[in-house]
Tab-separated table of C-alpha atoms in Angstrom:
chain	number	residue	atom	x	y	z
A	248	MET	CA	-197.106	29.128	98.902
A	249	ASP	CA	-196.406	32.650	99.862
A	250	PRO	CA	-197.400	34.430	102.638
A	251	LEU	CA	-199.838	36.817	101.048
A	252	ALA	CA	-201.510	34.191	99.287
A	253	GLY	CA	-201.788	32.527	102.728
A	254	LEU	CA	-203.479	35.231	104.453
A	255	VAL	CA	-205.815	35.709	102.177
A	256	GLY	CA	-206.445	32.456	102.191
A	257	PHE	CA	-207.100	32.177	105.304
A	258	THR	CA	-210.046	35.210	105.065
A	259	ARG	CA	-211.383	32.993	101.976
A	260	SER	CA	-211.897	30.357	104.734
A	261	LEU	CA	-213.659	32.046	107.280
A	262	ARG	CA	-215.648	33.130	104.379
A	263	HIS	CA	-217.055	29.309	103.769
A	264	ALA	CA	-217.480	28.849	107.265
A	265	GLY	CA	-219.649	31.569	107.297
A	266	LEU	CA	-218.552	34.663	108.714
A	267	ALA	CA	-219.441	37.670	106.601
A	268	ILE	CA	-215.719	38.960	105.339
A	269	ASP	CA	-215.035	42.093	102.470
A	270	ALA	CA	-212.278	43.093	101.632
A	271	HIS	CA	-212.437	46.070	104.316
A	272	ARG	CA	-212.374	43.185	106.900
A	273	VAL	CA	-208.964	41.719	105.423
A	274	GLU	CA	-207.344	45.390	105.129
A	275	ALA	CA	-208.235	45.728	108.747
A	276	TYR	CA	-207.000	42.132	109.889
A	277	LEU	CA	-203.339	42.780	107.642
A	278	THR	CA	-203.368	45.890	109.512
A	279	ALA	CA	-203.484	43.915	112.624
A	280	LEU	CA	-201.413	41.695	112.099
A	281	ASP	CA	-198.318	44.541	111.235
A	282	GLN	CA	-198.842	46.516	114.796
A	283	VAL	CA	-198.939	42.873	117.377
A	284	ASP	CA	-196.746	40.786	118.060
A	285	LEU	CA	-196.217	37.781	115.787
A	286	SER	CA	-194.474	35.399	118.306
A	287	SER	CA	-197.383	35.265	120.480
A	288	PRO	CA	-200.256	33.079	119.408
A	289	ALA	CA	-202.307	34.788	121.459
A	290	GLN	CA	-201.986	38.286	119.860
A	291	THR	CA	-202.172	36.244	116.577
A	292	TYR	CA	-205.535	35.086	117.275
A	293	TRP	CA	-206.977	38.162	118.919
A	294	ALA	CA	-205.846	40.094	115.864
A	295	GLY	CA	-208.153	38.187	113.843
A	296	ARG	CA	-210.944	37.646	116.250
A	297	LEU	CA	-211.464	41.412	116.546
A	298	THR	CA	-211.026	42.387	113.057
A	299	LEU	CA	-212.725	39.664	111.035
A	300	CYS	CA	-215.603	38.742	113.056
A	301	SER	CA	-219.032	40.429	113.652
A	302	GLU	CA	-221.520	38.576	115.884
A	303	PRO	CA	-221.521	36.134	118.698
A	304	ASP	CA	-221.895	33.267	115.819
A	305	ASP	CA	-218.671	34.001	114.318
A	306	LEU	CA	-216.965	33.143	117.117
A	307	THR	CA	-216.860	29.012	117.610
A	308	ARG	CA	-216.453	28.974	113.887
A	309	TYR	CA	-213.282	31.470	114.256
A	310	ASP	CA	-212.000	29.586	116.682
A	311	ALA	CA	-212.197	26.106	114.623
A	312	ALA	CA	-210.950	27.637	111.213
A	313	PHE	CA	-207.981	29.410	113.572
A	314	ALA	CA	-206.997	26.193	115.132
A	315	ALA	CA	-206.964	24.536	111.448
A	316	TRP	CA	-205.237	26.837	109.755
A	317	PHE	CA	-202.742	27.304	112.183
A	318	ARG	CA	-201.730	24.482	113.565
A	319	SER	CA	-198.420	23.493	114.032
A	320	GLY	CA	-196.599	20.990	111.066
A	321	ASP	CA	-196.960	18.145	113.219
A	322	GLY	CA	-200.563	18.299	113.402
A	323	THR	CA	-200.790	19.268	116.857
A	324	GLY	CA	-202.557	22.254	118.069
A	325	ILE	CA	-200.760	26.063	118.494
A	326	PRO	CA	-199.116	26.410	122.188
A	327	GLY	CA	-200.793	28.459	124.079
A	328	MET	CA	-203.994	28.389	122.385
A	329	PRO	CA	-206.802	25.871	123.417
A	330	ALA	CA	-207.968	23.583	120.852
A	331	PRO	CA	-211.701	24.888	119.441
A	332	ARG	CA	-215.002	22.629	119.352
A	333	THR	CA	-215.683	21.292	115.714
A	334	VAL	CA	-218.940	22.654	113.778
A	335	GLY	CA	-220.647	20.929	111.625
A	336	ARG	CA	-218.195	18.691	108.692
A	337	PRO	CA	-214.232	19.749	109.296
A	338	ARG	CA	-212.983	21.111	106.867
A	339	GLN	CA	-209.643	19.833	104.672
A	340	GLN	CA	-206.920	20.707	107.265
A	341	ARG	CA	-203.706	23.355	105.914
A	342	ARG	CA	-200.745	23.632	107.059
A	343	ILE	CA	-198.856	26.959	108.786
A	344	ALA	CA	-196.672	26.036	106.156
A	345	TRP	CA	-198.875	28.069	104.077
A	346	LEU	CA	-197.865	31.248	105.712
A	347	THR	CA	-194.278	30.701	107.073
A	348	ALA	CA	-192.676	30.559	102.913
A	349	PRO	CA	-190.305	32.681	102.178
A	350	LEU	CA	-191.337	35.856	100.235
A	351	THR	CA	-190.657	35.658	96.703
A	352	PRO	CA	-188.507	39.036	96.192
A	353	ARG	CA	-189.015	41.205	93.602
A	354	ASP	CA	-187.339	41.240	90.324
A	355	GLY	CA	-184.507	42.385	90.281
A	356	GLU	CA	-184.303	42.472	94.162
A	357	GLU	CA	-182.909	40.661	96.641
A	358	GLN	CA	-184.689	38.771	100.191
A	359	ASP	CA	-183.453	41.362	103.134
A	360	ASP	CA	-182.024	38.585	105.420
A	361	ASP	CA	-183.034	40.534	108.767
A	362	ALA	CA	-186.647	40.161	107.720
A	363	ALA	CA	-188.699	39.252	110.649
A	364	ASP	CA	-191.796	37.447	111.224
A	365	PRO	CA	-193.271	36.555	107.861
A	366	LEU	CA	-196.487	37.204	108.798
A	367	ARG	CA	-195.439	40.566	109.217
A	368	THR	CA	-193.684	40.628	106.562
A	369	ALA	CA	-196.789	39.733	104.142
A	370	ALA	CA	-199.106	41.979	106.230
A	371	SER	CA	-196.010	44.787	104.968
A	372	ASP	CA	-195.914	43.420	101.640
A	373	MET	CA	-199.588	44.184	100.895
A	374	GLU	CA	-199.775	47.474	101.485
A	375	THR	CA	-196.989	48.330	99.075
A	376	LEU	CA	-198.490	45.761	96.987
A	377	ARG	CA	-201.760	48.318	97.168
A	378	ARG	CA	-200.334	51.079	96.601
A	379	ARG	CA	-197.447	50.363	93.465
A	380	ASP	CA	-198.980	51.034	90.139
A	381	LEU	CA	-200.400	48.034	87.950
A	382	ALA	CA	-198.873	48.694	85.178
A	383	GLU	CA	-195.388	47.967	87.204
A	384	LEU	CA	-196.106	44.949	88.918
A	385	THR	CA	-194.076	41.855	88.560
A	386	ALA	CA	-195.596	38.371	87.598
A	387	THR	CA	-195.236	37.372	91.346
A	388	GLU	CA	-197.093	40.322	92.383
A	389	ARG	CA	-199.809	40.302	89.826
A	390	GLU	CA	-200.799	36.869	91.326
A	391	HIS	CA	-201.168	38.458	94.526
A	392	LEU	CA	-203.094	41.022	92.535
A	393	ARG	CA	-205.600	38.343	90.974
A	394	ALA	CA	-206.086	36.351	94.399
A	395	VAL	CA	-206.903	39.948	96.201
A	396	LEU	CA	-209.328	41.036	93.677
A	397	ALA	CA	-211.055	37.458	93.961
A	398	ALA	CA	-211.680	37.714	97.134
A	399	LEU	CA	-213.148	41.671	97.249
A	400	ARG	CA	-216.901	42.291	97.738
A	401	PRO	CA	-217.644	45.304	97.326
A	402	ASP	CA	-220.865	47.424	98.949
A	403	PRO	CA	-223.242	48.571	96.242
A	404	PRO	CA	-224.435	52.007	96.668
A	405	THR	CA	-227.984	52.191	97.210
A	406	ARG	CA	-231.470	54.287	96.508
A	407	THR	CA	-234.028	54.967	98.195
A	408	SER	CA	-236.928	53.001	96.828
A	409	LEU	CA	-240.709	53.759	96.741
A	410	ARG	CA	-241.579	50.916	99.298
A	411	HIS	CA	-241.820	51.023	102.571
A	412	ARG	CA	-240.331	48.552	105.408
A	413	PRO	CA	-241.483	48.370	108.534
A	414	ALA	CA	-239.313	50.223	111.058
A	415	ARG	CA	-239.284	51.346	115.221
A	416	GLY	CA	-239.130	54.987	113.701
A	417	GLY	CA	-240.532	57.063	111.070
A	418	GLU	CA	-244.028	57.652	109.828
A	419	VAL	CA	-246.899	56.457	110.732
A	420	ASP	CA	-247.824	52.795	108.689
A	421	PRO	CA	-251.952	53.604	108.309
A	422	ARG	CA	-252.357	49.949	106.936
A	423	ARG	CA	-250.604	48.439	109.524
A	424	THR	CA	-251.994	50.227	112.658
A	425	LEU	CA	-255.395	49.621	111.280
A	426	ARG	CA	-255.061	45.622	110.858
A	427	ALA	CA	-253.534	45.543	114.215
A	428	THR	CA	-256.125	47.005	115.485
A	429	ILE	CA	-258.541	44.724	114.241
A	430	LYS	CA	-257.140	42.231	115.603
A	431	ALA	CA	-256.848	43.461	118.938
A	432	HIS	CA	-260.532	43.635	118.630
A	433	GLY	CA	-260.637	47.785	118.783
A	434	GLU	CA	-257.580	48.566	120.854
A	435	LEU	CA	-254.481	50.226	119.817
A	436	ALA	CA	-251.233	50.007	121.817
A	437	ARG	CA	-249.496	51.691	119.572
A	438	PRO	CA	-249.329	53.101	115.946
A	439	LEU	CA	-247.292	50.455	113.969
A	440	ARG	CA	-243.938	52.978	111.697
A	441	ARG	CA	-242.965	52.487	108.698
A	442	ARG	CA	-239.919	53.716	106.253
A	443	ARG	CA	-238.860	53.462	102.910
A	444	ALA	CA	-236.938	50.771	101.725
A	445	THR	CA	-233.161	50.939	99.864
A	446	ARG	CA	-232.788	49.034	97.155
A	447	PRO	CA	-228.765	48.988	94.940
A	448	ARG	CA	-228.322	51.513	92.711
A	449	LYS	CA	-227.823	50.765	88.633
A	450	VAL	CA	-223.670	50.922	88.241
A	451	VAL	CA	-222.566	50.727	84.581
A	452	LEU	CA	-219.000	50.394	83.789
A	453	LEU	CA	-217.436	50.961	80.635
A	454	LEU	CA	-213.830	49.305	80.541
A	455	ASP	CA	-211.219	50.813	77.524
A	456	VAL	CA	-209.225	47.586	76.095
A	457	SER	CA	-207.487	49.850	73.659
A	458	GLY	CA	-203.604	49.251	73.391
A	459	SER	CA	-202.726	52.146	75.535
A	460	MET	CA	-204.441	50.584	78.524
A	461	SER	CA	-202.907	47.599	77.712
A	462	PRO	CA	-201.187	47.317	81.125
A	463	TYR	CA	-204.925	47.931	83.127
A	464	ALA	CA	-207.553	46.291	81.221
A	465	ASP	CA	-206.491	42.987	82.836
A	466	ALA	CA	-206.803	44.116	86.184
A	467	LEU	CA	-209.295	46.275	85.776
A	468	LEU	CA	-211.327	43.433	84.077
A	469	ARG	CA	-211.134	41.646	87.495
A	470	PHE	CA	-212.633	44.365	89.398
A	471	ALA	CA	-215.412	44.642	87.171
A	472	HIS	CA	-215.901	40.930	87.591
A	473	ALA	CA	-215.631	41.468	91.571
A	474	VAL	CA	-218.149	44.443	91.534
A	475	VAL	CA	-220.441	42.331	89.186
A	476	ARG	CA	-220.966	39.246	91.103
A	477	ARG	CA	-221.373	41.529	94.169
A	478	ALA	CA	-224.731	42.946	92.693
A	479	PRO	CA	-224.923	40.795	89.469
A	480	HIS	CA	-228.261	42.180	88.497
A	481	ALA	CA	-227.716	45.824	89.140
A	482	VAL	CA	-224.286	46.202	87.570
A	483	GLU	CA	-223.847	46.649	83.724
A	484	ALA	CA	-220.497	46.412	82.146
A	485	PHE	CA	-219.302	47.283	78.333
A	486	THR	CA	-215.446	47.100	76.891
A	487	VAL	CA	-215.403	50.242	74.343
A	488	GLY	CA	-212.612	50.679	72.306
A	489	THR	CA	-213.107	50.688	68.773
A	490	ARG	CA	-216.407	49.280	69.372
A	491	LEU	CA	-219.018	48.921	71.752
A	492	THR	CA	-219.214	45.179	73.725
A	493	ARG	CA	-221.299	44.342	76.596
A	494	VAL	CA	-219.610	41.677	78.972
A	495	THR	CA	-222.333	41.226	81.977
A	496	LEU	CA	-222.759	38.039	81.137
A	497	PRO	CA	-219.574	36.421	80.960
A	498	LEU	CA	-218.600	38.325	84.357
A	499	ARG	CA	-221.130	37.264	85.916
A	500	HIS	CA	-219.439	33.417	86.420
A	501	ARG	CA	-218.175	32.709	89.565
A	502	ASP	CA	-214.985	31.389	89.048
A	503	PRO	CA	-212.296	34.201	87.886
A	504	GLU	CA	-210.329	32.768	85.691
A	505	ARG	CA	-213.243	31.887	83.407
A	506	ALA	CA	-215.436	34.988	83.755
A	507	MET	CA	-212.065	36.706	82.047
A	508	ALA	CA	-211.921	34.065	79.856
A	509	GLY	CA	-215.645	34.607	78.399
A	510	ALA	CA	-214.850	38.000	78.634
A	511	THR	CA	-212.088	38.090	76.704
A	512	ALA	CA	-213.108	35.871	74.296
A	513	ALA	CA	-216.474	38.301	73.586
A	514	VAL	CA	-213.973	41.553	73.073
A	515	PRO	CA	-212.760	42.186	68.994
A	516	ASP	CA	-211.008	44.511	69.775
A	517	TRP	CA	-208.637	43.762	72.577
A	518	ALA	CA	-205.303	46.201	72.462
A	519	GLY	CA	-207.098	47.909	69.530
A	520	GLY	CA	-207.504	51.826	68.813
A	521	THR	CA	-209.552	54.665	70.963
A	522	ARG	CA	-213.096	55.581	69.506
A	523	LEU	CA	-214.753	56.941	72.801
A	524	GLY	CA	-217.101	58.890	71.333
A	525	GLU	CA	-218.232	56.723	68.827
A	526	THR	CA	-218.666	53.822	71.702
A	527	ILE	CA	-220.375	56.035	74.807
A	528	LYS	CA	-223.080	56.873	71.396
A	529	ALA	CA	-223.505	53.499	70.675
A	530	PHE	CA	-223.978	52.634	74.782
A	531	VAL	CA	-226.437	55.927	75.131
A	532	ASP	CA	-228.430	55.129	71.942
A	533	ARG	CA	-228.388	51.279	72.727
A	534	TRP	CA	-228.560	50.319	76.236
A	535	GLY	CA	-228.599	54.457	78.244
A	536	GLN	CA	-231.982	55.635	76.704
A	537	ARG	CA	-233.568	52.093	77.318
A	538	GLY	CA	-233.397	51.988	81.328
A	539	ALA	CA	-229.021	50.940	82.208
A	540	ALA	CA	-228.112	54.638	82.561
A	541	ARG	CA	-231.205	56.449	83.675
A	542	GLY	CA	-230.062	57.302	87.708
A	543	ALA	CA	-226.819	54.522	87.568
A	544	VAL	CA	-223.365	55.465	89.221
A	545	VAL	CA	-221.266	55.527	85.310
A	546	VAL	CA	-217.914	54.811	85.876
A	547	ILE	CA	-215.311	54.894	82.606
A	548	CYS	CA	-212.266	53.562	82.789
A	549	SER	CA	-210.002	55.491	80.308
A	550	ASP	CA	-206.687	57.138	79.574
A	551	GLY	CA	-208.435	59.386	77.617
A	552	TRP	CA	-206.739	58.966	74.179
A	553	GLU	CA	-209.116	59.617	71.243
A	554	ARG	CA	-208.386	58.715	67.692
A	555	GLY	CA	-211.984	59.570	67.051
A	556	ASP	CA	-213.480	63.299	66.964
A	557	ALA	CA	-213.163	64.345	70.770
A	558	ALA	CA	-216.130	67.531	70.313
A	559	LEU	CA	-218.548	63.785	68.995
A	560	LEU	CA	-217.290	62.495	72.996
A	561	GLY	CA	-218.149	66.077	75.298
A	562	GLU	CA	-221.776	65.816	72.997
A	563	GLN	CA	-222.303	61.975	73.763
A	564	LEU	CA	-221.302	62.774	77.958
A	565	VAL	CA	-223.800	65.711	77.884
A	566	ARG	CA	-226.070	62.924	77.034
A	567	LEU	CA	-224.988	61.081	79.244
A	568	ARG	CA	-224.987	63.559	81.958
A	569	ARG	CA	-229.134	63.881	81.803
A	570	LEU	CA	-229.157	60.129	82.182
A	571	ALA	CA	-227.507	59.536	85.138
A	572	HIS	CA	-227.356	60.145	88.820
A	573	LYS	CA	-222.828	60.723	88.285
A	574	ILE	CA	-220.500	59.746	86.071
A	575	PHE	CA	-216.502	59.146	87.631
A	576	TRP	CA	-214.317	59.020	85.171
A	577	LEU	CA	-210.912	56.673	86.229
A	578	ASN	CA	-207.326	57.314	84.714
A	579	PRO	CA	-204.161	55.453	85.332
A	580	HIS	CA	-202.787	58.669	84.482
A	581	ALA	CA	-203.902	60.801	86.995
A	582	GLY	CA	-201.881	58.471	89.459
A	583	GLN	CA	-199.024	60.297	88.525
A	584	HIS	CA	-197.052	62.631	90.200
A	585	GLY	CA	-197.184	65.965	87.342
A	586	TYR	CA	-200.198	64.487	85.308
A	587	ALA	CA	-202.137	67.478	83.368
A	588	PRO	CA	-205.660	66.439	81.655
A	589	VAL	CA	-204.534	67.661	78.597
A	590	GLN	CA	-204.899	64.392	76.154
A	591	SER	CA	-207.972	65.418	73.449
A	592	GLY	CA	-210.888	63.255	74.924
A	593	ILE	CA	-210.511	63.704	78.625
A	594	ALA	CA	-210.345	67.149	77.768
A	595	ALA	CA	-213.549	67.230	76.417
A	596	ALA	CA	-215.274	64.881	78.595
A	597	LEU	CA	-213.911	66.583	82.170
A	598	PRO	CA	-216.463	69.355	82.178
A	599	HIS	CA	-219.464	66.728	82.368
A	600	VAL	CA	-217.914	64.096	85.006
A	601	ASP	CA	-218.258	64.943	89.011
A	602	ARG	CA	-214.924	63.490	89.982
A	603	LEU	CA	-211.269	62.205	88.032
A	604	LEU	CA	-209.764	59.490	90.011
A	605	ALA	CA	-206.724	57.827	89.341
A	606	GLY	CA	-207.243	53.769	88.544
A	607	HIS	CA	-203.287	52.849	88.963
A	608	SER	CA	-203.733	50.829	91.865
A	609	LEU	CA	-205.716	48.753	94.771
A	610	ALA	CA	-205.752	51.991	96.694
A	611	SER	CA	-207.276	54.112	94.014
A	612	LEU	CA	-209.920	51.576	92.892
A	613	ASP	CA	-210.632	50.975	96.808
A	614	GLU	CA	-211.443	54.561	96.465
A	615	LEU	CA	-213.467	54.484	93.846
A	616	LEU	CA	-215.365	51.897	95.652
A	617	ALA	CA	-215.992	55.025	98.325
A	618	GLU	CA	-217.057	57.258	95.882
A	619	VAL	CA	-220.001	54.683	94.078
A	620	ARG	CA	-220.952	54.057	97.876
A	621	ARG	CA	-221.027	56.931	98.766
A	622	ALA	CA	-222.925	57.964	95.590
């Protein structure tokens, strides 16, 4: 197994051990490894401890997982590191060979003979993968991409609820204060307070699976799987092409490969034409006006090539604009140098969207998640 998969596997083992690790912590961990001396076990240990642990209870679990994963090939612990205490049932022991395997060179490239530490190389390779165009990835890089997307844990956007929750600050809670006063036989020590609670805001993903989007469709669908799995009751996912297909239910499956198989089997117009105006009209009529798009963050992933009536697309986005909280358009070509939104579909849609974003790389998908969270 290659080093990058080993790094992702180590963070996944920590997540199974109970640590709250998301994509941002994984990225911080890889960045920290790139800055330390990886020939020192202690520095490697602290790079993970400082970036992957968020509370005191995580420290013991991290020590056990680190010793199990990075133990030396003869079965002993890493020199210079104390043996951690075992918590709960010990997990299957993994070898450090997972991380020290040589990187597979890209197609047409030769492996650098002066390659330094494998962990440092893997961290650098991860950063390169984040910036590369998804349509230009090699077979090996696509496997890396699938592993990273499977480990993605995006934070859903939130909105203020009508309900209240107890809090130290905020307005006075009259009911709880009155009950506390009665319980204290009429003596009120201090008023109890409350704040408005928060709940996940609805998110709608409309993914273009036409022929022009084929190089990006698989990655975007796996990205949608990660978003749906994070908030299964607040996220809806649809594919758009020549028809509208709801793929929310298959994408709720925990296993990424089974989710992808179910979603692709449900889509009858994969790699077909593009009729964005008609499909978005079908969404607004059947789903949007019935509540799916009301107050939601709508993300349309398409390159904007429209074979139907572009004016119809503009009209339907006006309708969708009245329902949605925010509309983001994700166009993979927007990340290319010199791009101009001149396609008929994107030109008609641009006046009605909040922001046009690139969706050609992992970094641009991370930017989209940040925009959705801020919304």
